[in-house]
């Protein structure tokens, strides 16, 4: 059960992380490197921000 804030702000779910490098091999990116010690990332696409979340069942969920 999710007991976190549901106000729609990413800050309620994730803490800002320092800049980091992620290795891209051709057109592949390992999700372990992408998430590192987090379970959620914010992705900016044009004027929109999306949330990519790693579930406890090791699935990926992308939401706007």
PDB file of C-alpha atoms in Angstrom, residues 20-64:
ATOM      1  CA  UNK A  20      25.692  11.209 -12.546  1.00  0.00           C
ATOM      2  CA  UNK A  21      26.930   9.384 -15.596  1.00  0.00           C
ATOM      3  CA  UNK A  22      25.010   6.514 -17.146  1.00  0.00           C
ATOM      4  CA  UNK A  23      26.617   4.172 -19.683  1.00  0.00           C
ATOM      5  CA  UNK A  24      24.787   3.760 -22.995  1.00  0.00           C
ATOM      6  CA  UNK A  25      25.904   0.761 -25.038  1.00  0.00           C
ATOM      7  CA  UNK A  26      24.714   1.321 -28.613  1.00  0.00           C
ATOM      8  CA  UNK A  27      20.995   1.867 -28.194  1.00  0.00           C
ATOM      9  CA  UNK A  28      20.777   0.056 -24.836  1.00  0.00           C
ATOM     10  CA  UNK A  29      20.723   1.398 -21.321  1.00  0.00           C
ATOM     11  CA  UNK A  30      20.719  -0.894 -18.274  1.00  0.00           C
ATOM     12  CA  UNK A  31      17.861   0.006 -15.944  1.00  0.00           C
ATOM     13  CA  UNK A  32      20.067  -0.852 -12.932  1.00  0.00           C
ATOM     14  CA  UNK A  33      22.329   2.047 -13.881  1.00  0.00           C
ATOM     15  CA  UNK A  34      19.412   4.288 -14.709  1.00  0.00           C
ATOM     16  CA  UNK A  35      17.681   3.840 -11.367  1.00  0.00           C
ATOM     17  CA  UNK A  36      20.857   3.325  -9.261  1.00  0.00           C
ATOM     18  CA  UNK A  37      19.584   3.708  -5.667  1.00  0.00           C
ATOM     19  CA  UNK A  38      16.207   5.209  -6.635  1.00  0.00           C
ATOM     20  CA  UNK A  39      12.877   3.704  -7.612  1.00  0.00           C
ATOM     21  CA  UNK A  40      11.587   6.692  -9.563  1.00  0.00           C
ATOM     22  CA  UNK A  41      12.914   9.104 -12.209  1.00  0.00           C
ATOM     23  CA  UNK A  42      11.549  12.214 -13.860  1.00  0.00           C
ATOM     24  CA  UNK A  43      11.869  12.487 -17.636  1.00  0.00           C
ATOM     25  CA  UNK A  44      11.370  15.773 -19.454  1.00  0.00           C
ATOM     26  CA  UNK A  45      10.044  15.468 -23.009  1.00  0.00           C
ATOM     27  CA  UNK A  46       9.432  18.841 -24.610  1.00  0.00           C
ATOM     28  CA  UNK A  47       7.196  20.781 -22.237  1.00  0.00           C
ATOM     29  CA  UNK A  48       5.939  17.657 -20.461  1.00  0.00           C
ATOM     30  CA  UNK A  49       7.365  15.806 -17.467  1.00  0.00           C
ATOM     31  CA  UNK A  50       6.888  12.066 -17.100  1.00  0.00           C
ATOM     32  CA  UNK A  51       7.539   9.815 -14.131  1.00  0.00           C
ATOM     33  CA  UNK A  52       9.243   6.444 -14.694  1.00  0.00           C
ATOM     34  CA  UNK A  53       8.770   4.180 -11.710  1.00  0.00           C
ATOM     35  CA  UNK A  54      10.251   0.794 -10.852  1.00  0.00           C
ATOM     36  CA  UNK A  55       7.673  -1.309  -9.002  1.00  0.00           C
ATOM     37  CA  UNK A  56       8.336  -3.830  -6.262  1.00  0.00           C
ATOM     38  CA  UNK A  57       7.530  -6.528  -8.835  1.00  0.00           C
ATOM     39  CA  UNK A  58      10.412  -5.166 -10.954  1.00  0.00           C
ATOM     40  CA  UNK A  59       8.104  -3.696 -13.622  1.00  0.00           C
ATOM     41  CA  UNK A  60       8.386  -0.245 -15.197  1.00  0.00           C
ATOM     42  CA  UNK A  61       5.498   2.222 -15.169  1.00  0.00           C
ATOM     43  CA  UNK A  62       5.604   5.475 -17.138  1.00  0.00           C
ATOM     44  CA  UNK A  63       3.028   8.127 -16.232  1.00  0.00           C
ATOM     45  CA  UNK A  64       2.432  11.696 -17.300  1.00  0.00           C
TER      46      UNK A  64
END
